[in-house]
Short mmCIF file of C-alpha atoms and ligand atoms in Angstrom, two decimals:
data_model
loop_
_atom_site.label_atom_id
_atom_site.label_comp_id
_atom_site.label_asym_id
_atom_site.label_seq_id
_atom_site.Cartn_x
_atom_site.Cartn_y
_atom_site.Cartn_z
CA MET A 1 -153.39 26.62 -73.70
CA ALA A 2 -150.98 26.44 -76.38
CA ALA A 3 -148.39 23.64 -77.03
CA ALA A 4 -145.34 23.35 -75.54
CA PRO A 5 -143.04 26.33 -77.02
CA SER A 6 -140.36 24.98 -79.57
CA TYR A 7 -136.66 25.78 -78.39
CA ALA A 8 -136.44 28.26 -80.71
CA ARG A 9 -138.79 30.06 -79.20
CA ILE A 10 -137.27 29.92 -75.29
CA PRO A 11 -135.03 32.29 -75.47
CA ILE A 12 -137.51 35.13 -76.96
CA ILE A 13 -139.91 34.24 -74.14
CA ILE A 14 -137.05 34.40 -71.24
CA ILE A 15 -136.11 37.86 -72.82
CA VAL A 16 -139.97 39.04 -72.85
CA LEU A 17 -140.05 37.87 -69.14
CA LEU A 18 -136.98 39.77 -68.54
CA LEU A 19 -138.29 42.76 -69.58
CA ALA A 20 -141.49 42.52 -67.66
CA LEU A 21 -139.59 41.68 -64.60
CA SER A 22 -137.63 44.82 -64.97
CA ALA A 23 -140.55 47.06 -65.78
CA THR A 24 -141.99 46.11 -62.63
CA SER A 25 -139.24 46.29 -60.27
CA ALA A 26 -138.82 50.00 -61.89
CA SER A 27 -142.58 50.85 -61.20
CA SER A 28 -143.23 49.47 -58.02
CA PHE A 29 -140.22 47.89 -56.02
CA SER A 30 -138.66 50.72 -53.64
CA PRO A 31 -134.88 51.36 -54.01
CA SER A 32 -132.74 49.27 -52.00
CA PRO A 33 -130.34 51.43 -50.05
CA ALA A 34 -127.57 50.64 -52.27
CA ASN A 35 -129.30 51.59 -55.56
CA GLY A 36 -126.80 53.45 -57.63
CA SER A 37 -129.19 55.61 -58.96
CA ASP A 38 -130.05 57.20 -55.88
CA THR A 39 -126.11 57.99 -55.15
CA ASP A 40 -126.48 59.66 -58.84
CA LEU A 41 -129.33 61.80 -58.08
CA GLY A 42 -127.72 63.03 -54.76
CA ALA A 43 -124.75 64.04 -56.20
CA LEU A 44 -126.32 65.85 -58.81
CA LEU A 45 -128.36 67.44 -56.12
CA ALA A 46 -125.12 68.35 -54.38
CA PHE A 47 -123.45 69.49 -57.38
CA LYS A 48 -126.60 72.05 -58.12
CA ALA A 49 -126.94 73.02 -54.51
CA LEU A 50 -123.45 74.43 -54.42
CA LEU A 51 -124.17 76.58 -57.40
CA ALA A 52 -125.28 80.03 -57.77
CA ASP A 53 -127.13 79.22 -61.34
CA PRO A 54 -127.90 82.61 -62.04
CA HIS A 55 -129.45 82.10 -65.28
CA ASP A 56 -131.79 79.24 -63.44
CA VAL A 57 -130.46 76.57 -66.02
CA LEU A 58 -130.68 73.76 -63.49
CA ALA A 59 -133.45 75.21 -61.54
CA GLY A 60 -135.56 75.37 -64.32
CA ASN A 61 -134.48 72.23 -65.91
CA TRP A 62 -133.45 70.06 -63.12
CA THR A 63 -136.66 69.27 -61.61
CA GLY A 64 -138.24 65.86 -60.38
CA THR A 65 -136.26 62.74 -60.03
CA SER A 66 -135.97 61.47 -63.40
CA PHE A 67 -132.51 62.69 -63.63
CA CYS A 68 -131.98 60.90 -66.99
CA HIS A 69 -133.96 63.53 -68.43
CA TRP A 70 -132.47 66.68 -67.22
CA ILE A 71 -130.45 68.91 -69.41
CA GLY A 72 -126.66 68.02 -69.54
CA VAL A 73 -127.22 64.70 -68.28
CA SER A 74 -127.11 61.37 -70.11
CA CYS A 75 -127.76 58.06 -68.60
CA SER A 76 -126.91 54.50 -69.53
CA ARG A 77 -130.12 52.94 -71.12
CA ARG A 78 -129.97 49.86 -68.69
CA ARG A 79 -128.72 50.48 -65.57
CA GLN A 80 -130.06 54.20 -65.57
CA ARG A 81 -126.50 55.45 -64.20
CA VAL A 82 -125.19 58.81 -65.39
CA THR A 83 -122.51 58.40 -67.79
CA ALA A 84 -122.22 61.81 -68.65
CA LEU A 85 -122.59 65.50 -67.45
CA SER A 86 -122.10 68.37 -70.22
CA LEU A 87 -122.78 71.77 -69.34
CA LEU A 88 -121.30 73.81 -71.70
CA ASP A 89 -120.96 77.84 -71.71
CA THR A 90 -123.44 78.20 -69.24
CA PRO A 91 -122.94 80.50 -66.30
CA LEU A 92 -123.42 78.10 -63.19
CA ALA A 93 -121.00 79.94 -60.97
CA GLY A 94 -119.61 78.33 -57.90
CA PRO A 95 -117.69 75.31 -56.42
CA ILE A 96 -117.59 72.05 -58.08
CA ALA A 97 -119.51 69.54 -55.24
CA PRO A 98 -116.85 66.67 -54.24
CA HIS A 99 -119.87 64.57 -54.18
CA LEU A 100 -119.46 64.12 -58.01
CA GLY A 101 -116.86 61.99 -57.50
CA ASN A 102 -119.93 59.50 -56.36
CA ARG A 103 -121.12 59.22 -59.91
CA SER A 104 -118.97 55.92 -60.35
CA PHE A 105 -120.37 55.22 -64.05
CA LEU A 106 -119.39 58.73 -65.71
CA SER A 107 -117.49 58.55 -68.42
CA THR A 108 -117.79 62.29 -69.86
CA LEU A 109 -117.30 65.51 -67.64
CA ASN A 110 -117.84 68.31 -69.81
CA LEU A 111 -118.26 71.30 -67.79
CA THR A 112 -116.75 74.02 -70.28
CA GLY A 113 -117.10 77.75 -69.79
CA THR A 114 -119.37 77.47 -66.71
CA ASN A 115 -118.07 80.11 -64.25
CA LEU A 116 -116.73 77.40 -61.81
CA THR A 117 -114.83 78.76 -59.11
CA GLY A 118 -112.77 77.09 -56.10
CA SER A 119 -110.62 74.23 -56.65
CA ILE A 120 -110.75 70.63 -58.33
CA PRO A 121 -112.10 68.45 -55.90
CA PRO A 122 -109.68 65.12 -55.40
CA GLU A 123 -112.89 63.15 -54.96
CA LEU A 124 -113.03 63.32 -59.05
CA GLY A 125 -109.92 61.01 -58.75
CA ARG A 126 -112.92 58.30 -57.79
CA LEU A 127 -114.51 58.36 -61.45
CA ARG A 128 -112.81 55.37 -62.92
CA HIS A 129 -114.91 54.98 -66.06
CA LEU A 130 -114.19 58.36 -66.77
CA ARG A 131 -112.39 59.20 -70.65
CA TYR A 132 -113.25 62.73 -70.93
CA LEU A 133 -113.04 65.76 -68.68
CA SER A 134 -112.78 69.25 -69.31
CA LEU A 135 -112.77 71.99 -67.19
CA ARG A 136 -111.52 74.47 -69.27
CA GLU A 137 -112.68 78.11 -69.52
CA ASN A 138 -113.61 78.43 -65.67
CA SER A 139 -111.91 80.58 -62.75
CA LEU A 140 -110.65 77.13 -60.75
CA SER A 141 -107.46 77.39 -58.79
CA ASP A 142 -104.97 76.17 -56.59
CA ALA A 143 -102.94 73.06 -57.56
CA ILE A 144 -103.95 70.13 -59.55
CA PRO A 145 -105.21 67.24 -57.71
CA ILE A 146 -102.68 64.27 -57.47
CA ALA A 147 -105.90 62.14 -57.36
CA LEU A 148 -106.54 62.85 -61.08
CA GLY A 149 -103.58 60.35 -61.57
CA ASN A 150 -106.22 57.43 -60.36
CA LEU A 151 -108.47 58.19 -63.85
CA THR A 152 -106.59 55.51 -65.78
CA ARG A 153 -108.81 55.62 -68.60
CA LEU A 154 -108.85 59.33 -69.15
CA GLU A 155 -108.18 60.06 -73.09
CA VAL A 156 -108.69 63.49 -72.62
CA LEU A 157 -107.62 66.13 -69.84
CA SER A 158 -108.33 69.46 -70.61
CA LEU A 159 -107.91 72.58 -67.71
CA SER A 160 -107.06 75.36 -69.78
CA PHE A 161 -108.11 78.80 -69.22
CA ASN A 162 -108.32 78.70 -65.52
CA GLN A 163 -105.97 80.15 -62.54
CA LEU A 164 -104.63 76.58 -61.53
CA SER A 165 -101.20 77.33 -59.49
CA GLY A 166 -98.47 75.04 -58.31
CA GLN A 167 -96.05 72.81 -60.64
CA ILE A 168 -97.06 70.30 -63.04
CA PRO A 169 -97.98 67.22 -60.71
CA HIS A 170 -95.44 64.66 -62.39
CA LYS A 171 -97.30 61.77 -60.20
CA VAL A 172 -100.63 62.25 -62.19
CA PHE A 173 -99.12 61.30 -65.49
CA VAL A 174 -97.60 58.09 -64.37
CA ARG A 175 -100.92 55.81 -64.69
CA LEU A 176 -102.57 57.58 -67.28
CA LYS A 177 -101.62 55.45 -70.08
CA LYS A 178 -104.63 56.23 -72.61
CA LEU A 179 -104.22 60.29 -72.50
CA GLU A 180 -104.29 61.07 -76.13
CA ARG A 181 -104.70 65.10 -75.18
CA ILE A 182 -103.82 66.95 -72.43
CA SER A 183 -104.33 71.08 -72.20
CA LEU A 184 -103.34 73.08 -69.36
CA THR A 185 -102.67 76.32 -71.46
CA GLN A 186 -103.24 79.67 -69.40
CA ASN A 187 -102.75 78.71 -66.11
CA ASP A 188 -100.50 79.90 -63.15
CA LEU A 189 -98.60 76.32 -63.28
CA ASN A 190 -94.92 77.47 -62.32
CA GLY A 191 -91.71 75.29 -61.91
CA GLN A 192 -89.72 73.36 -64.09
CA ILE A 193 -90.89 70.50 -66.62
CA PRO A 194 -90.21 67.59 -64.88
CA PRO A 195 -87.57 65.59 -67.20
CA TYR A 196 -89.55 62.29 -67.35
CA LEU A 197 -93.20 63.94 -67.86
CA PHE A 198 -94.43 62.07 -70.54
CA ASN A 199 -92.37 58.55 -69.92
CA SER A 200 -95.96 56.82 -69.23
CA THR A 201 -98.22 58.32 -71.58
CA PRO A 202 -97.49 56.73 -75.13
CA SER A 203 -100.27 57.83 -76.68
CA LEU A 204 -100.33 61.29 -75.75
CA LYS A 205 -100.57 63.24 -78.98
CA TYR A 206 -101.39 66.82 -78.03
CA ARG A 207 -99.61 68.33 -75.03
CA TYR A 208 -100.69 72.14 -74.53
CA PHE A 209 -98.72 73.73 -71.54
CA GLY A 210 -98.57 77.35 -72.99
CA SER A 211 -99.33 80.69 -71.59
CA ASN A 212 -98.09 79.71 -68.23
CA GLY A 213 -95.41 80.50 -65.38
CA LEU A 214 -93.07 77.68 -66.31
CA SER A 215 -89.23 78.16 -66.03
CA GLY A 216 -85.83 76.37 -66.28
CA MET A 217 -84.48 74.47 -69.38
CA ILE A 218 -86.42 72.06 -71.70
CA PRO A 219 -85.38 68.97 -70.09
CA PRO A 220 -83.74 66.67 -73.20
CA GLU A 221 -85.39 63.84 -72.03
CA MET A 222 -89.15 65.17 -72.30
CA LEU A 223 -89.91 63.46 -75.36
CA LEU A 224 -87.92 60.38 -75.34
CA ARG A 225 -90.94 58.04 -75.71
CA SER A 226 -92.92 60.35 -77.82
CA ASN A 227 -93.86 58.53 -81.07
CA SER A 228 -97.11 59.43 -81.04
CA LEU A 229 -96.70 63.15 -80.55
CA ARG A 230 -98.38 65.66 -82.96
CA GLU A 231 -98.52 68.86 -81.32
CA ILE A 232 -96.37 70.35 -78.39
CA ASP A 233 -97.03 74.12 -76.84
CA LEU A 234 -94.68 75.27 -74.72
CA GLY A 235 -94.99 79.01 -75.56
CA GLY A 236 -95.58 81.73 -73.47
CA ASN A 237 -93.45 80.66 -70.01
CA GLY A 238 -90.32 81.62 -68.84
CA LEU A 239 -88.28 78.95 -70.38
CA SER A 240 -84.59 79.83 -70.77
CA GLY A 241 -81.48 77.95 -72.10
CA GLN A 242 -81.01 76.44 -75.58
CA ILE A 243 -83.61 74.22 -76.95
CA PRO A 244 -81.81 70.81 -76.76
CA PRO A 245 -80.43 69.52 -79.84
CA HIS A 246 -81.88 65.78 -79.85
CA LEU A 247 -85.23 66.95 -78.39
CA PHE A 248 -87.49 65.99 -81.35
CA ASN A 249 -85.19 62.65 -82.46
CA ASN A 250 -88.17 60.36 -81.37
CA THR A 251 -91.03 62.21 -82.29
CA PRO A 252 -91.99 61.22 -86.23
CA SER A 253 -95.46 62.26 -86.08
CA LEU A 254 -94.80 65.58 -84.94
CA ARG A 255 -96.96 68.46 -86.70
CA ALA A 256 -96.47 71.94 -84.80
CA ILE A 257 -94.05 73.34 -82.32
CA TYR A 258 -94.79 76.28 -80.19
CA PHE A 259 -91.82 77.41 -78.25
CA ASN A 260 -92.56 81.25 -78.82
CA ASP A 261 -92.71 83.96 -75.82
CA ASN A 262 -89.88 82.56 -73.83
CA SER A 263 -86.31 83.08 -72.68
CA LEU A 264 -84.67 80.69 -75.14
CA SER A 265 -81.42 81.72 -75.94
CA SER A 266 -78.23 80.48 -78.16
CA GLN A 267 -79.07 79.37 -81.69
CA ILE A 268 -81.49 77.03 -83.33
CA PRO A 269 -79.52 73.54 -83.08
CA ALA A 270 -78.99 72.43 -86.71
CA GLU A 271 -79.64 68.95 -85.81
CA MET A 272 -83.00 69.64 -84.03
CA LEU A 273 -85.66 68.87 -86.83
CA LEU A 274 -83.58 66.13 -88.67
CA HIS A 275 -85.79 63.61 -87.97
CA VAL A 276 -88.90 65.31 -87.99
CA HIS A 277 -91.03 65.07 -91.52
CA LYS A 278 -94.46 66.15 -90.96
CA LEU A 279 -94.10 69.60 -89.49
CA ASP A 280 -96.20 72.40 -90.53
CA SER A 281 -95.49 74.96 -88.35
CA ILE A 282 -93.00 75.95 -85.82
CA GLY A 283 -93.62 79.46 -83.85
CA LEU A 284 -90.09 80.58 -82.33
CA SER A 285 -91.29 84.38 -82.36
CA ASN A 286 -90.00 86.48 -79.33
CA THR A 287 -87.25 84.08 -78.09
CA TYR A 288 -83.75 85.21 -77.80
CA LEU A 289 -82.55 82.58 -80.24
CA SER A 290 -79.61 84.08 -82.51
CA GLY A 291 -77.63 82.79 -85.24
CA GLN A 292 -78.90 81.31 -88.73
CA ILE A 293 -81.47 79.63 -89.47
CA PRO A 294 -80.33 75.56 -90.11
CA PRO A 295 -80.60 75.49 -94.12
CA TYR A 296 -81.54 72.02 -94.51
CA LEU A 297 -84.76 72.79 -92.24
CA CYS A 298 -87.13 73.34 -95.39
CA ASN A 299 -85.52 70.15 -96.88
CA SER A 300 -86.24 67.89 -93.67
CA THR A 301 -90.05 69.32 -93.81
CA PRO A 302 -91.89 68.95 -97.05
CA PHE A 303 -95.10 70.30 -95.94
CA LEU A 304 -95.89 74.14 -95.44
CA MET A 305 -93.90 75.60 -92.49
CA PHE A 306 -93.73 78.84 -90.93
CA ILE A 307 -90.81 80.30 -88.95
CA ASN A 308 -92.40 83.04 -86.82
CA SER A 309 -89.10 84.37 -85.71
CA ALA A 310 -89.76 88.18 -86.20
CA THR A 311 -88.38 89.60 -82.83
CA ASN A 312 -85.48 86.83 -82.68
CA ASN A 313 -81.82 88.02 -83.58
CA LEU A 314 -81.52 85.41 -86.06
CA SER A 315 -79.15 86.43 -89.28
CA GLY A 316 -77.82 85.01 -92.21
CA PRO A 317 -80.06 84.15 -95.21
CA ILE A 318 -83.27 82.76 -94.90
CA PRO A 319 -82.94 79.27 -96.16
CA HIS A 320 -84.24 78.76 -99.74
CA GLY A 321 -87.87 77.27 -99.73
CA ILE A 322 -89.19 78.86 -96.90
CA ALA A 323 -90.98 80.93 -98.76
CA SER A 324 -94.01 81.13 -96.10
CA LEU A 325 -92.35 83.23 -93.73
CA SER A 326 -93.52 86.24 -95.65
CA LYS A 327 -96.98 84.87 -94.81
CA LEU A 328 -96.56 86.31 -91.41
C1 NAG B 401 -133.28 52.70 -58.53
O1 NAG B 401 -133.96 53.50 -58.15
C2 NAG B 401 -134.27 54.19 -59.33
C3 NAG B 401 -135.34 55.17 -58.79
O2 NAG B 401 -134.97 56.07 -57.88
C4 NAG B 401 -135.41 53.32 -59.80
O3 NAG B 401 -135.69 53.68 -61.34
C5 NAG B 401 -134.38 52.09 -60.49
O4 NAG B 401 -135.11 50.96 -61.01
C6 NAG B 401 -133.68 51.45 -59.28
N1 NAG B 401 -132.61 50.42 -59.67
C7 NAG B 401 -132.29 49.21 -58.71
C8 NAG B 401 -131.58 48.32 -59.19
O5 NAG B 401 -133.23 48.91 -57.98
C1 NAG B 402 -133.65 75.50 -69.33
O1 NAG B 402 -132.34 75.41 -69.57
C2 NAG B 402 -132.06 76.25 -70.84
C3 NAG B 402 -130.58 76.80 -71.10
O2 NAG B 402 -129.85 75.92 -71.40
C4 NAG B 402 -132.80 77.86 -70.40
O3 NAG B 402 -132.74 78.49 -71.60
C5 NAG B 402 -134.02 77.37 -70.14
O4 NAG B 402 -134.55 78.74 -69.59
C6 NAG B 402 -133.92 76.41 -69.19
N1 NAG B 402 -135.32 76.25 -68.58
C7 NAG B 402 -136.36 76.78 -67.61
C8 NAG B 402 -137.63 76.16 -67.43
O5 NAG B 402 -135.65 77.67 -66.81
C1 NAG B 403 -118.83 84.56 -62.98
O1 NAG B 403 -119.50 84.25 -61.52
C2 NAG B 403 -119.31 85.33 -60.65
C3 NAG B 403 -119.69 84.95 -59.14
O2 NAG B 403 -119.12 84.08 -58.80
C4 NAG B 403 -119.76 86.67 -61.28
O3 NAG B 403 -119.40 87.73 -60.32
C5 NAG B 403 -119.40 86.72 -62.52
O4 NAG B 403 -120.13 87.79 -63.03
C6 NAG B 403 -119.85 85.48 -63.46
N1 NAG B 403 -119.15 85.69 -64.71
C7 NAG B 403 -119.89 85.33 -65.76
C8 NAG B 403 -119.39 85.69 -67.35
O5 NAG B 403 -121.15 84.93 -65.77
C1 NAG B 404 -120.79 61.15 -52.03
O1 NAG B 404 -119.62 62.12 -51.64
C2 NAG B 404 -119.91 62.85 -50.41
C3 NAG B 404 -118.40 63.98 -50.76
O2 NAG B 404 -117.18 63.29 -51.16
C4 NAG B 404 -119.44 61.90 -49.10
O3 NAG B 404 -119.63 62.90 -47.93
C5 NAG B 404 -120.66 60.81 -49.28
O4 NAG B 404 -120.76 60.15 -48.20
C6 NAG B 404 -121.20 60.44 -50.62
N1 NAG B 404 -122.11 59.82 -50.79
C7 NAG B 404 -122.54 58.21 -51.08
C8 NAG B 404 -123.77 57.57 -50.88
O5 NAG B 404 -121.65 57.39 -51.39
C1 NAG B 405 -116.99 69.39 -74.51
O1 NAG B 405 -117.56 71.05 -74.74
C2 NAG B 405 -116.62 71.59 -75.37
C3 NAG B 405 -117.35 73.06 -75.63
O2 NAG B 405 -118.41 73.28 -75.59
C4 NAG B 405 -116.81 71.18 -77.05
O3 NAG B 405 -116.00 71.60 -78.01
C5 NAG B 405 -116.53 69.39 -77.16
O4 NAG B 405 -116.81 68.93 -78.10
C6 NAG B 405 -117.17 68.96 -75.57
N1 NAG B 405 -116.63 67.14 -75.63
C7 NAG B 405 -117.45 66.16 -75.21
C8 NAG B 405 -116.87 64.98 -75.18
O5 NAG B 405 -118.85 66.36 -74.90
C1 NAG B 406 -105.97 56.14 -55.76
O1 NAG B 406 -106.74 54.87 -55.66
C2 NAG B 406 -106.23 54.12 -54.71
C3 NAG B 406 -107.19 53.05 -54.57
O2 NAG B 406 -108.69 53.25 -55.10
C4 NAG B 406 -106.56 55.11 -53.18
O3 NAG B 406 -105.77 54.04 -52.40
C5 NAG B 406 -105.44 56.11 -53.57
O4 NAG B 406 -105.44 56.83 -52.01
C6 NAG B 406 -106.05 56.76 -54.79
N1 NAG B 406 -104.89 57.86 -54.94
C7 NAG B 406 -104.66 59.27 -54.91
C8 NAG B 406 -104.08 60.02 -55.03
O5 NAG B 406 -105.99 59.77 -54.34
C1 NAG B 407 -77.72 90.43 -82.58
O1 NAG B 407 -76.61 89.95 -82.70
C2 NAG B 407 -75.62 90.43 -83.30
C3 NAG B 407 -74.36 89.53 -83.60
O2 NAG B 407 -74.81 88.31 -84.47
C4 NAG B 407 -75.22 91.46 -82.01
O3 NAG B 407 -73.76 92.38 -82.61
C5 NAG B 407 -76.34 92.28 -81.59
O4 NAG B 407 -75.77 93.33 -80.68
C6 NAG B 407 -77.60 91.51 -81.32
N1 NAG B 407 -78.66 92.44 -81.23
C7 NAG B 407 -79.50 92.44 -80.14
C8 NAG B 407 -80.91 93.16 -80.35
O5 NAG B 407 -79.29 91.29 -79.54
#
């Protein structure tokens, strides 16, 4: 029998004891009904069950119950809860099971390019640890569920290249204060852009709404609280009217503007880019803008810049310094 351990050794012994205990519980204790791992397993099986899985990616790889080793699944080491599900560019074909909303520890859900159909289950709004959600490049339809507005830790929301319809759900954005990137490019969204859409998302850097069916004017209030804004794409919609002259007054970090392929008319407002000093690119092609390109434009934007305005009815001299215009 060894002498009593010195105090310095006690923590080590406790850790060893805890490790031994947890190993025992993992191997021989039967899971309690409230065991979260069981919920995760059930959710994954329900997810798998609804998919056609034509290449047998799930049928071949998601076998047994050690789901933490399944392809595309990542777990927290300590609790063995699913923290990420990333299945990319593999055809799964079918709807997203609402059961995915039960996996409460999920922080990444990346189902890019997996041929998903049906609507986005509102149950996904229960994934309160979710920081990254990409359902890009699928065939999802119907409206964007308001319940996604409960994903208050979300930093990236990418739903581009689907067939989502309805209006931009303003309510979704109200509580997404950590959002940095939103991409809704190439869907069937329609209606007007809500004027104060981005008032609650101060960190939002990338905003892609191109190639939808948005209509009406660009609301002058839309970028009021947009200090972080780097890129905005509203191209390929049915937007009309003038570009609000002071739209970019509060966007000092702006690097790219794409307003091309719309029904914008009138002139490029002379004041438009006075407060934007980091711009690289501005796309205004295939709109109905007329008049002169404001001559100060190149002075205020020291970096490379192109105005792709080939089919506009712009007249007058090309401002000295926009040499890169010819690059198009
Ligand atoms: C839950 O069940 C899984 C097996 O399904 C087991 O590995 C894990 O240790 C259990 N966790 C708890 C906290 O009981
Ligand atoms: C596991 O998935 C990969 C694709 O990620 C697939 O090529 C492979 O065939 C699958 N394994 C089985 C046993 O089906
Ligand atoms: C996507 O799934 C549908 C059936 O839901 C199928 O007809 C189509 O071929 C699939 N496309 C690809 C690219 O796998
Ligand atoms: C998981 O989610 C489904 C559908 O959202 C629900 O019917 C079911 O009761 C949930 N299961 C658990 C164990 O929470
Ligand atoms: C999600 O998938 C896309 C496409 O494969 C990839 O570019 C991206 O890095 C992934 N992101 C995460 C957080 O897994
Ligand atoms: C958001 O979560 C709260 C509380 O969990 C719930 O009462 C509410 O219905 C949810 N909102 C939506 C739109 O699902
Ligand atoms: C272009 O503008 C000029 C006047 O500035 C006008 O006479 C002409 O009709 C316009 N062309 C088109 C195609 O709109």
